[in-house]
């Protein structure tokens, strides 16, 4: 019987076992979409990115040059400037030499020598000097005081023995007159010297005024020494024997056999050629020694002792010259040996540094 006649429809084929999601993905892939992107759009985007990257690479140098040219030029005035060096105490030695030269020229200057002084003090060019040039002369010039009055100013006191000056009246005609004010006496001149940075890192100097004659520097009070009173150097004293043997080798033999009188580890160089032909030790003062009892023995090994020795050294011409030495002795094997030739006598207590010494803090004065 025909289906059309029976009125029944032919059953539909069985459905595909795939899930709706798989069917949807498949449908999308058939339409050309992957991960939400059209495969055609993805290819176009990748190509675009490649062109952008290559474009940036090609334009890199040009963009860098434009950035460099667009930066405004910095003016020279905006650059930080290094502060000029401040003159310090290191200029003191040069100021002392400059002042000595100025005083020497000043003392011998006379009419017509104004330009010579202007080298040190420019205002001297407009002065008019009296006297004959070279009539007076400064000899044995030496700096006896150096004081820093400001950051860049030094007050230099120069001592000079002035020759050619007219002798002063005899002291008998002037009661109370100072004999030191006679002809060729030592006189003192103070010079203010300013320092400033010079060419090539050097220091430049100039005098701020003409020299001013001043009084001699004050004499210091002798500090207390560690030694006792001077006592005669007895021949039986082991210390006399030790210092006599050492100083004889040191002064008369140009160091020959000197090592035999030195403590182990001590090294000394003697004057050469030997300046004297003989040595006689007269007295010595011993550290901390107050009694006058004779000494005939040597203490135990390692004991040290400081002495101040006075002697007479006979020169090659037969003239005896007094000398003083500060020595340190050290006991070893029953005898004294010289441990050091000290630079100065030892003080009982250290002295404070002089306020006007080079390198000290400047103290401006009125």
XYZ file of C-alpha atoms in Angstrom:
366
model
C 0.000 0.000 0.000
C 1.363 3.410 -0.879
C 2.379 5.634 1.978
C 0.475 8.421 0.442
C -2.510 6.260 0.635
C -2.014 5.240 4.220
C -1.274 8.766 5.380
C 1.919 7.795 7.228
C 5.152 9.685 6.861
C 8.545 8.088 6.355
C 10.570 8.233 9.561
C 13.472 10.795 9.597
C 17.085 9.529 9.574
C 18.729 9.263 13.028
C 20.302 12.481 14.371
C 24.135 13.012 14.409
C 25.452 12.031 17.808
C 27.488 15.352 18.054
C 26.528 17.766 20.807
C 25.015 21.148 20.012
C 28.293 22.889 21.115
C 30.344 20.796 18.743
C 27.867 21.482 16.037
C 28.160 25.218 16.713
C 31.991 25.136 16.666
C 31.960 23.225 13.505
C 29.590 25.664 11.974
C 31.866 28.545 13.005
C 34.948 26.844 11.571
C 33.068 26.318 8.370
C 32.337 29.998 8.335
C 36.163 30.849 8.777
C 36.303 31.938 12.511
C 38.840 30.717 15.020
C 38.913 31.783 18.698
C 36.535 34.645 18.018
C 38.738 35.974 15.205
C 38.123 35.611 11.581
C 41.058 33.868 10.024
C 41.202 36.531 7.371
C 41.198 39.347 9.936
C 43.870 37.573 11.963
C 46.123 37.355 8.954
C 45.560 41.024 8.152
C 46.347 42.049 11.760
C 49.583 40.071 11.793
C 50.651 41.678 8.543
C 49.798 45.106 9.892
C 51.860 44.530 13.055
C 54.802 43.409 10.966
C 54.634 46.563 8.874
C 54.401 48.738 11.986
C 57.489 47.098 13.514
C 59.519 47.467 10.350
C 58.350 51.066 10.026
C 59.540 51.860 13.559
C 62.903 50.249 12.855
C 63.295 52.279 9.681
C 62.235 55.522 11.374
C 64.369 54.960 14.544
C 67.436 56.998 13.455
C 65.253 59.785 12.145
C 63.223 59.958 15.343
C 66.459 59.987 17.426
C 67.907 62.853 15.391
C 64.681 64.824 15.775
C 64.708 64.236 19.542
C 68.329 65.426 19.820
C 67.651 68.548 17.767
C 64.541 69.368 19.756
C 66.485 69.606 23.084
C 67.215 73.301 23.818
C 70.904 74.198 24.022
C 72.148 74.806 27.584
C 73.786 78.169 28.051
C 77.326 78.253 29.377
C 76.243 80.395 32.331
C 74.008 77.621 33.689
C 76.930 75.203 34.070
C 78.191 75.017 37.665
C 81.477 76.822 38.163
C 84.175 75.470 40.407
C 84.923 77.726 43.341
C 88.395 79.262 43.179
C 90.818 77.671 45.592
C 91.122 79.473 48.892
C 94.674 80.372 49.873
C 95.632 78.371 52.913
C 98.528 78.119 55.289
C 100.547 76.436 52.553
C 101.382 79.916 51.173
C 103.256 80.903 54.309
C 106.654 79.693 53.146
C 106.366 81.591 49.878
C 105.169 84.732 51.677
C 108.222 84.542 53.949
C 110.602 84.384 50.984
C 108.763 87.176 49.196
C 108.996 89.422 52.272
C 112.729 88.734 52.650
C 113.390 89.808 49.067
C 111.266 92.913 49.538
C 113.126 93.947 52.716
C 116.502 93.430 51.019
C 115.452 95.680 48.115
C 113.900 98.200 50.497
C 117.005 98.593 52.695
C 119.350 99.227 49.753
C 116.941 101.439 47.803
C 117.630 105.109 47.181
C 116.729 107.848 44.770
C 115.693 106.345 41.440
C 115.016 102.863 42.827
C 111.249 103.293 43.039
C 110.606 100.841 40.153
C 112.587 98.161 42.001
C 110.264 98.425 44.982
C 107.182 98.568 42.750
C 107.873 94.964 41.792
C 106.826 94.041 45.333
C 104.600 97.006 46.237
C 103.049 98.667 43.128
C 102.259 101.962 44.929
C 105.992 102.532 45.347
C 106.141 103.614 41.689
C 104.551 106.945 42.634
C 106.897 107.583 45.583
C 110.087 109.639 45.666
C 112.922 108.125 47.683
C 115.818 109.956 49.279
C 119.402 108.931 49.768
C 121.972 107.214 47.605
C 121.107 103.835 46.155
C 123.097 101.018 47.726
C 124.453 103.099 50.599
C 122.754 100.815 53.121
C 122.434 97.097 52.764
C 120.618 94.335 54.607
C 122.640 91.216 55.403
C 121.850 87.938 57.108
C 118.155 88.363 56.401
C 115.994 85.744 58.068
C 112.332 85.355 58.943
C 111.830 85.384 62.703
C 108.027 85.507 62.822
C 105.280 84.327 60.495
C 101.698 85.090 61.462
C 98.531 84.624 59.412
C 96.275 87.628 60.016
C 93.573 86.711 57.487
C 92.688 83.888 55.145
C 95.066 85.205 52.468
C 97.307 87.643 54.375
C 100.543 86.939 56.214
C 102.427 89.260 58.549
C 106.098 88.402 58.047
C 108.785 89.758 60.388
C 112.250 89.778 58.822
C 115.450 90.306 60.807
C 118.306 92.019 58.992
C 121.752 93.237 59.945
C 121.835 96.669 58.305
C 125.304 97.708 57.198
C 126.445 101.136 56.075
C 124.280 103.007 58.578
C 125.753 105.910 60.492
C 126.833 104.842 63.980
C 124.697 106.101 66.815
C 126.192 108.458 69.421
C 128.197 106.725 72.106
C 126.086 105.380 74.966
C 128.006 107.623 77.369
C 126.531 110.709 75.683
C 123.000 109.301 75.854
C 122.165 107.928 79.290
C 119.981 104.871 79.096
C 120.672 104.311 75.386
C 120.502 100.748 74.108
C 123.941 99.544 72.897
C 122.203 97.290 70.377
C 121.198 100.391 68.393
C 124.762 100.871 67.155
C 125.835 100.517 63.549
C 125.342 97.070 61.977
C 122.816 96.123 64.676
C 120.085 93.621 63.871
C 116.788 95.332 63.063
C 113.348 93.911 62.432
C 110.862 94.763 59.678
C 107.289 93.538 59.379
C 105.784 93.108 55.911
C 102.103 92.349 55.156
C 101.959 89.907 52.229
C 98.767 88.900 50.446
C 98.454 85.636 48.534
C 96.214 84.731 45.605
C 95.911 81.889 43.078
C 98.388 82.336 40.246
C 98.826 80.865 36.796
C 99.378 77.149 36.478
C 98.220 76.398 40.003
C 101.009 78.457 41.610
C 100.537 81.053 44.343
C 100.980 84.773 43.642
C 102.215 87.309 46.228
C 102.017 91.056 46.689
C 102.938 93.424 49.528
C 100.056 95.432 50.969
C 102.322 98.153 52.376
C 105.923 99.189 52.810
C 107.909 97.424 55.551
C 107.297 98.640 59.099
C 110.205 98.588 61.549
C 109.184 96.789 64.754
C 110.727 95.616 68.001
C 112.588 92.342 68.300
C 110.385 89.309 68.985
C 109.786 88.570 72.626
C 112.192 86.102 74.157
C 110.487 82.985 75.479
C 110.986 81.710 78.993
C 113.151 78.596 79.091
C 110.912 75.580 79.756
C 111.756 73.142 82.505
C 113.855 70.168 81.406
C 113.795 66.614 82.695
C 117.472 66.683 83.618
C 118.922 67.470 87.004
C 121.715 69.919 87.703
C 124.900 69.834 85.668
C 127.665 67.824 87.334
C 131.319 67.309 86.459
C 131.985 64.396 84.129
C 134.201 62.234 86.339
C 136.516 59.820 84.490
C 135.433 56.961 86.808
C 131.746 57.402 85.901
C 130.638 54.756 83.330
C 128.414 57.379 81.722
C 131.397 59.679 81.137
C 133.262 56.829 79.529
C 130.302 55.959 77.294
C 129.580 59.471 75.992
C 133.279 60.306 75.548
C 133.895 57.184 73.471
C 130.784 57.750 71.375
C 131.339 61.488 70.733
C 135.019 60.951 69.942
C 134.114 58.439 67.244
C 131.262 60.650 66.044
C 133.196 63.936 65.788
C 136.858 63.017 65.249
C 136.840 59.751 63.290
C 134.058 60.443 60.766
C 132.072 57.521 62.148
C 134.865 54.971 62.208
C 134.198 52.363 64.903
C 130.947 54.187 65.705
C 128.798 51.047 65.680
C 130.637 49.531 68.640
C 129.250 52.308 70.869
C 125.648 52.076 69.609
C 122.817 50.018 71.064
C 121.450 47.239 68.816
C 119.084 48.678 66.203
C 120.509 52.219 66.387
C 121.805 53.738 63.145
C 123.638 57.075 63.015
C 125.667 58.876 60.343
C 128.619 60.935 61.556
C 129.809 64.259 60.043
C 132.252 63.699 57.215
C 135.017 64.687 56.955
C 135.642 64.706 60.681
C 135.373 68.362 61.821
C 137.419 68.058 65.031
C 140.635 66.527 66.229
C 139.749 66.038 69.875
C 136.825 65.942 72.314
C 136.736 66.632 76.068
C 133.464 66.051 77.950
C 133.176 68.623 80.743
C 129.738 68.171 82.331
C 126.463 66.362 81.964
C 123.010 66.452 83.524
C 121.113 63.202 84.069
C 117.364 62.694 83.840
C 115.764 62.814 87.278
C 119.073 62.845 89.109
C 119.375 65.247 92.049
C 122.113 63.786 94.235
C 125.821 64.262 93.782
C 127.047 60.843 94.788
C 129.632 59.283 92.476
C 128.345 56.557 90.152
C 130.622 53.631 89.370
C 128.191 50.864 88.304
C 125.825 50.133 85.426
C 122.221 49.026 86.096
C 120.523 45.992 84.575
C 120.093 45.394 80.865
C 117.441 47.490 79.136
C 117.668 50.472 81.498
C 117.514 53.770 79.566
C 118.812 57.138 80.659
C 118.625 60.597 79.048
C 121.576 62.965 79.412
C 122.445 66.525 78.443
C 126.196 66.641 77.742
C 128.450 69.717 77.377
C 131.890 69.329 75.836
C 134.732 71.177 74.146
C 135.682 70.043 70.656
C 139.077 71.060 69.316
C 139.010 72.125 65.672
C 141.691 71.509 63.071
C 142.969 75.027 63.770
C 143.379 74.286 67.475
C 140.424 76.415 68.581
C 138.121 74.733 71.101
C 134.409 75.112 70.466
C 131.759 74.407 73.148
C 129.011 71.990 72.079
C 125.957 70.462 73.770
C 124.339 67.112 72.944
C 121.150 65.469 74.183
C 121.677 61.692 74.303
C 119.800 58.591 75.385
C 121.872 55.734 76.810
C 120.821 52.105 77.216
C 122.449 49.532 79.493
C 123.556 46.172 78.060
C 126.049 43.584 79.314
C 127.407 45.803 82.078
C 128.062 48.909 79.968
C 126.231 51.937 78.570
C 125.548 52.227 74.826
C 124.125 55.138 72.866
C 120.500 54.473 71.911
C 119.795 57.804 70.187
C 121.153 61.235 69.435
C 118.127 63.334 70.436
C 117.062 66.328 68.417
C 116.431 68.534 71.461
C 116.589 68.350 75.238
C 113.561 66.640 76.757
C 110.937 68.785 78.515
C 109.127 67.850 81.696
C 105.777 68.539 79.993
C 104.796 69.204 76.374
C 104.362 72.821 75.343
C 101.218 74.018 73.504
C 101.533 74.782 69.804
C 102.311 78.400 68.997
C 99.221 80.295 67.887
C 101.101 82.011 65.069
C 102.761 78.913 63.663
C 102.218 78.072 59.990
C 99.153 75.925 59.565
C 97.432 77.180 62.714
C 94.036 78.802 62.690
C 94.422 82.441 61.658
C 93.707 84.927 64.427
C 92.938 88.367 63.022
C 94.261 91.146 65.239
C 93.344 94.767 65.464
